[in-house]
Amino acid sequence: MAALVLAEHDNAALKPSTLNTIAAAAKAGGEVTVLVAGSGCAAVAQAAAQAAGVAKVLLADAPQLADQLAENVLAVAGGFTHILAPATAHGKNVAPRIAARLDVAQISDIVGVESADTFTRPIYAGNAIATVQSADAVKVITVRTTGFDPVAASGGSAPVENVAAVADSGSSSFVGREIARSDRPELTAAKVVVSGGRGMGSAENFKLLEPLADRLGAALGASRAAVDAGYAPNDWQVGQTGKIVAPQLYVAIGISGAIQHLAGMKDSKVIVAINKDEEAPIFGVADYGLVADLFTAVPELVKELG
């Protein structure tokens, strides 16, 4: 058995999601190879080579791979029994195309590896876990990164092998990208997340969370209700249709705890909830709950954290 992990990166640095995906690949058994496809990304390949558990790194470096268009990336490498990618926007874009080309069924969003051909994945908004067994010769898998602890980013010494990149397919072209810039940690990789819900009342009131996030070194998140109401930007959304997070500490403020939101954060190690409704579903998953008016409780909490 041999597994190929599609590295996620920005041509300059390896994304943490790749380390979680390597951990999933290692559990499937066999050697783990990492494919780094991009342009001017030699530093990324070196970073991947240092990750624990990696046997080899394939480096496909070419101008037509600069934007990592799926149509160009999927033809770079073959000959593996398992092909894994993080269940991120990039991985969800590339993996289905690989599965279609190989004529196999994709196994999506796994959170556990039972054996080389058997995996677990959440269904029904995370209310049930399905065990899936695949008889396909090649398993194409996307990995919910919060389901696996990342491998160590250092300590490995895998060789880096250059591979030829295919010519530009011409079937798609890169138009543009708008990237949200923030001095705060990336939401999906943050160790602490402070999220606000519809109970915040307005976008102006959402700023009440900033001092708390500053004290905790946290990323800011939001429920879908808050995003739909215009209180917070789309890239802050946590939930079934947003980002899946599992930080060490998740602070839910003014969030009722709809099932779609819980699906995106219930794997957090410690959950703290502040809500004035003592019947709010969020208290059912919270480790610590405070029934209080958030507009009083949050400033007091910030003051205590001083």
C-alpha positions as MATLAB code, in Angstrom:
seq = 'MAALVLAEHDNAALKPSTLNTIAAAAKAGGEVTVLVAGSGCAAVAQAAAQAAGVAKVLLADAPQLADQLAENVLAVAGGFTHILAPATAHGKNVAPRIAARLDVAQISDIVGVESADTFTRPIYAGNAIATVQSADAVKVITVRTTGFDPVAASGGSAPVENVAAVADSGSSSFVGREIARSDRPELTAAKVVVSGGRGMGSAENFKLLEPLADRLGAALGASRAAVDAGYAPNDWQVGQTGKIVAPQLYVAIGISGAIQHLAGMKDSKVIVAINKDEEAPIFGVADYGLVADLFTAVPELVKELG';
ca = [
       0.000    0.000    0.000;
       1.127    3.533   -0.735;
      -0.621    6.790    0.116;
      -0.311   10.149   -1.609;
      -1.179   13.317    0.300;
      -1.942   16.434   -1.744;
      -0.207   19.253    0.112;
      -2.122   22.464    0.669;
       0.043   25.570    0.483;
       0.339   29.088   -0.905;
       3.645   28.488   -2.743;
       5.478   29.926    0.270;
       4.383   27.935    3.311;
       2.801   24.567    4.035;
      -0.730   24.832    5.466;
      -1.293   23.097    8.843;
      -4.137   21.060    7.304;
      -1.537   19.024    5.427;
      -0.061   17.740    8.702;
      -3.485   16.470    9.818;
      -3.960   14.755    6.461;
      -0.562   13.061    6.748;
      -1.681   11.689   10.119;
      -4.793   10.193    8.485;
      -2.716    8.699    5.659;
      -0.315    7.089    8.140;
      -3.222    5.335    9.878;
      -4.217    3.729    6.590;
      -0.842    1.955    6.524;
       1.991    1.866    4.023;
       4.369    4.611    2.965;
       3.191    8.206    2.867;
       4.261   10.402   -0.052;
       3.428   14.103   -0.199;
       2.832   15.893   -3.498;
       3.710   19.578   -3.567;
       2.415   21.109   -6.800;
       2.925   24.791   -7.420;
       5.342   27.388   -8.709;
       8.421   28.543   -6.814;
       7.447   26.215   -3.986;
      10.734   24.475   -3.154;
      10.531   25.800    0.421;
       7.147   24.128    0.813;
       8.603   20.808   -0.331;
      11.404   21.122    2.225;
       8.846   21.813    4.956;
       6.844   18.744    3.911;
      10.017   16.639    3.942;
      10.545   17.510    7.600;
       7.069   16.338    8.661;
       7.049   13.172   10.741;
       5.995   10.010    8.940;
       6.660   11.210    5.394;
       8.669    8.753    3.271;
       9.063   10.922    0.165;
       8.062   14.287   -1.259;
       7.230   14.789   -4.924;
       7.821   18.328   -6.146;
       6.035   19.494   -9.303;
       7.215   23.065   -9.851;
       5.995   24.836  -12.972;
       4.419   28.180  -13.921;
       1.131   26.536  -14.949;
       0.774   25.171  -11.397;
       1.150   28.563   -9.709;
      -2.572   28.863   -8.994;
      -2.999   25.107   -8.412;
      -5.905   24.774  -10.799;
      -7.433   21.346  -10.221;
      -7.339   20.416  -13.907;
      -3.548   20.793  -13.924;
      -2.789   19.316  -10.508;
      -4.719   16.051  -10.854;
      -2.534   14.760  -13.717;
       0.780   15.133  -11.893;
       1.110   11.803  -10.081;
      -0.338    8.276  -10.084;
       0.340    4.734   -8.906;
      -1.000    5.005   -5.344;
      -3.586    2.955   -3.452;
      -4.767    5.935   -1.385;
      -4.965    9.594   -2.444;
      -5.840   11.991    0.364;
      -6.504   15.731    0.512;
      -7.693   18.017    3.323;
     -11.452   18.623    3.262;
     -10.860   22.311    2.541;
     -11.951   24.376   -0.443;
      -8.800   23.301   -2.302;
      -9.087   19.612   -1.439;
     -12.798   19.506   -2.243;
     -11.998   21.032   -5.625;
      -9.259   18.583   -6.637;
     -10.323   15.258   -5.087;
     -13.643   14.795   -6.964;
     -11.872   15.302  -10.280;
      -9.286   12.668   -9.374;
     -12.044   10.247   -8.358;
     -13.910   10.890  -11.616;
     -10.802   10.310  -13.700;
     -10.064    7.048  -11.870;
     -13.755    6.043  -12.007;
     -13.931    5.400   -8.267;
     -16.211    6.613   -5.491;
     -14.803    9.416   -3.366;
     -14.872    8.963    0.423;
     -15.543   12.401    1.848;
     -14.775   14.142    5.118;
     -13.406   11.171    7.073;
     -12.802   11.531   10.814;
     -11.372    8.079   11.478;
      -9.459    5.210    9.849;
     -10.520    1.688   10.852;
      -8.303   -0.103    8.333;
      -6.825    0.374    4.880;
     -10.277    0.103    3.282;
     -12.639    1.163    6.085;
     -13.235    4.712    7.284;
     -15.654    6.690    9.455;
     -17.325    9.922    8.459;
     -20.044   12.152    9.940;
     -23.532   12.199    8.436;
     -26.771   14.015    9.300;
     -24.940   17.200   10.357;
     -22.654   15.205   12.622;
     -25.475   13.485   14.532;
     -24.355   10.057   13.332;
     -21.087    8.491   12.253;
     -21.121    6.204    9.226;
     -18.577    3.420    8.729;
     -17.709    3.163    5.039;
     -15.821    0.314    3.385;
     -14.444    0.753   -0.126;
     -13.615   -2.049   -2.574;
     -12.120    0.370   -5.121;
      -8.510   -0.257   -6.127;
      -7.691    3.380   -5.355;
      -9.264    5.179   -2.414;
      -9.745    8.899   -3.014;
     -10.360   10.550    0.335;
     -10.903   13.998    1.802;
      -9.973   14.379    5.462;
     -11.786   16.462    8.067;
      -8.638   17.836    9.641;
     -10.196   18.359   13.061;
     -10.597   14.579   13.319;
      -6.843   13.915   13.395;
      -4.057   15.347   15.505;
      -1.349   16.777   13.231;
       1.975   15.009   12.883;
       5.051   16.846   14.102;
       6.193   19.520   11.657;
       9.849   18.689   12.288;
      11.985   15.624   12.841;
      11.527   14.036    9.431;
      14.121   13.843    6.660;
      12.304   12.585    3.577;
      13.974   12.943    0.168;
      12.519   15.433   -2.304;
      12.076   14.152   -5.844;
      11.324   16.449   -8.764;
       8.553   15.249  -11.075;
       7.532   16.611  -14.455;
       4.436   18.789  -14.518;
       1.913   18.318  -17.293;
       1.286   21.110  -19.770;
      -1.510   23.547  -19.027;
      -4.773   21.737  -19.757;
      -6.349   24.923  -21.081;
      -9.709   23.844  -19.664;
      -9.729   26.485  -16.952;
      -7.979   29.757  -16.193;
      -7.287   31.741  -13.059;
      -9.203   35.025  -12.953;
      -8.556   36.490   -9.517;
      -8.592   35.966   -5.780;
      -9.774   38.135   -2.918;
      -8.006   37.183    0.301;
      -9.179   38.362    3.702;
      -6.232   39.768    5.659;
      -6.138   39.584    9.436;
      -3.582   39.875   12.206;
      -5.504   37.232   14.120;
      -4.847   33.477   13.843;
      -6.450   31.609   10.957;
      -9.860   30.400   12.107;
      -9.432   26.705   11.263;
      -5.950   26.529   12.813;
      -6.486   28.728   15.910;
      -6.090   27.217   19.373;
      -8.720   29.610   20.751;
     -11.852   30.817   18.956;
     -14.307   33.465   20.163;
     -17.579   33.334   18.223;
     -20.640   35.559   18.275;
     -24.188   34.816   17.238;
     -27.406   36.595   16.431;
     -27.614   37.628   20.079;
     -24.882   40.192   19.402;
     -27.595   42.329   17.799;
     -25.524   44.241   15.247;
     -22.197   44.480   13.465;
     -21.263   47.355   15.775;
     -21.908   45.197   18.833;
     -19.699   42.479   17.365;
     -16.726   44.725   18.137;
     -17.408   43.923   21.791;
     -15.730   40.566   21.141;
     -12.450   42.046   19.898;
     -10.938   42.899   23.328;
     -11.770   39.379   24.545;
     -10.178   37.830   21.455;
      -7.130   40.050   21.968;
      -6.764   38.877   25.581;
      -7.020   35.226   24.569;
      -4.996   35.451   21.342;
      -8.070   34.079   19.603;
      -9.545   33.978   16.128;
     -12.997   35.476   15.679;
     -15.895   33.362   14.428;
     -19.625   33.693   13.947;
     -22.761   31.624   13.568;
     -24.554   31.489   10.235;
     -27.378   33.572   11.684;
     -24.912   36.345   12.522;
     -23.312   36.167    9.075;
     -26.670   36.161    7.283;
     -27.710   39.202    9.336;
     -24.595   41.047    8.174;
     -22.998   41.205   11.619;
     -19.827   39.368   10.546;
     -18.033   38.508    7.266;
     -18.614   35.182    5.511;
     -15.120   33.859    6.232;
     -15.896   33.934    9.973;
     -18.769   31.455    9.665;
     -18.449   28.316   11.777;
     -20.813   25.428   11.138;
     -22.009   22.756    8.755;
     -22.027   25.201    5.833;
     -19.050   27.185    7.134;
     -15.732   26.204    8.654;
     -15.147   23.197   10.888;
     -13.030   24.043   13.931;
     -11.747   22.109   16.932;
      -9.668   24.531   19.023;
      -8.452   23.967   22.561;
     -10.977   26.593   23.700;
     -14.190   27.691   21.965;
     -16.129   30.603   23.453;
     -19.698   30.888   22.118;
     -21.317   34.246   22.893;
     -24.942   34.986   22.040;
     -25.150   31.726   20.073;
     -28.249   29.596   20.614;
     -26.590   26.422   19.357;
     -28.506   25.362   16.252;
     -27.552   21.899   15.053;
     -25.793   23.324   11.983;
     -23.510   25.410   14.195;
     -22.804   22.561   16.606;
     -21.671   20.417   13.660;
     -18.831   22.875   13.084;
     -17.469   23.232   16.629;
     -18.609   20.444   18.951;
     -15.217   18.686   18.727;
     -13.574   21.646   20.503;
     -11.653   20.507   23.581;
     -13.307   22.998   25.966;
     -16.520   24.881   25.141;
     -17.639   27.970   27.063;
     -21.086   29.437   26.381;
     -22.578   32.790   27.395;
     -26.278   33.229   26.697;
     -29.155   34.820   28.561;
     -31.514   31.965   27.552;
     -30.926   29.124   29.975;
     -32.758   26.747   27.597;
     -30.381   27.460   24.691;
     -29.167   24.200   23.062;
     -25.546   25.417   23.252;
     -25.551   24.617   26.964;
     -26.075   20.958   26.060;
     -22.541   20.724   24.643;
     -20.810   23.399   26.740;
     -18.289   22.416   29.406;
     -18.898   25.746   31.129;
     -22.068   27.792   30.751;
     -22.944   31.261   31.974;
     -26.573   32.405   31.866;
     -26.145   36.156   31.655;
     -26.547   39.230   29.475;
     -23.516   39.137   27.184;
     -23.292   42.931   27.119;
     -22.545   42.822   30.839;
     -20.680   39.523   31.044;
     -18.178   40.045   28.230;
     -16.760   43.382   29.468;
     -16.490   41.890   32.970;
     -14.657   38.877   31.571;
     -12.257   41.117   29.655;
     -11.621   43.102   32.843;
     -10.895   39.910   34.799;
      -8.469   38.726   32.127;
      -6.822   42.160   32.412;
];
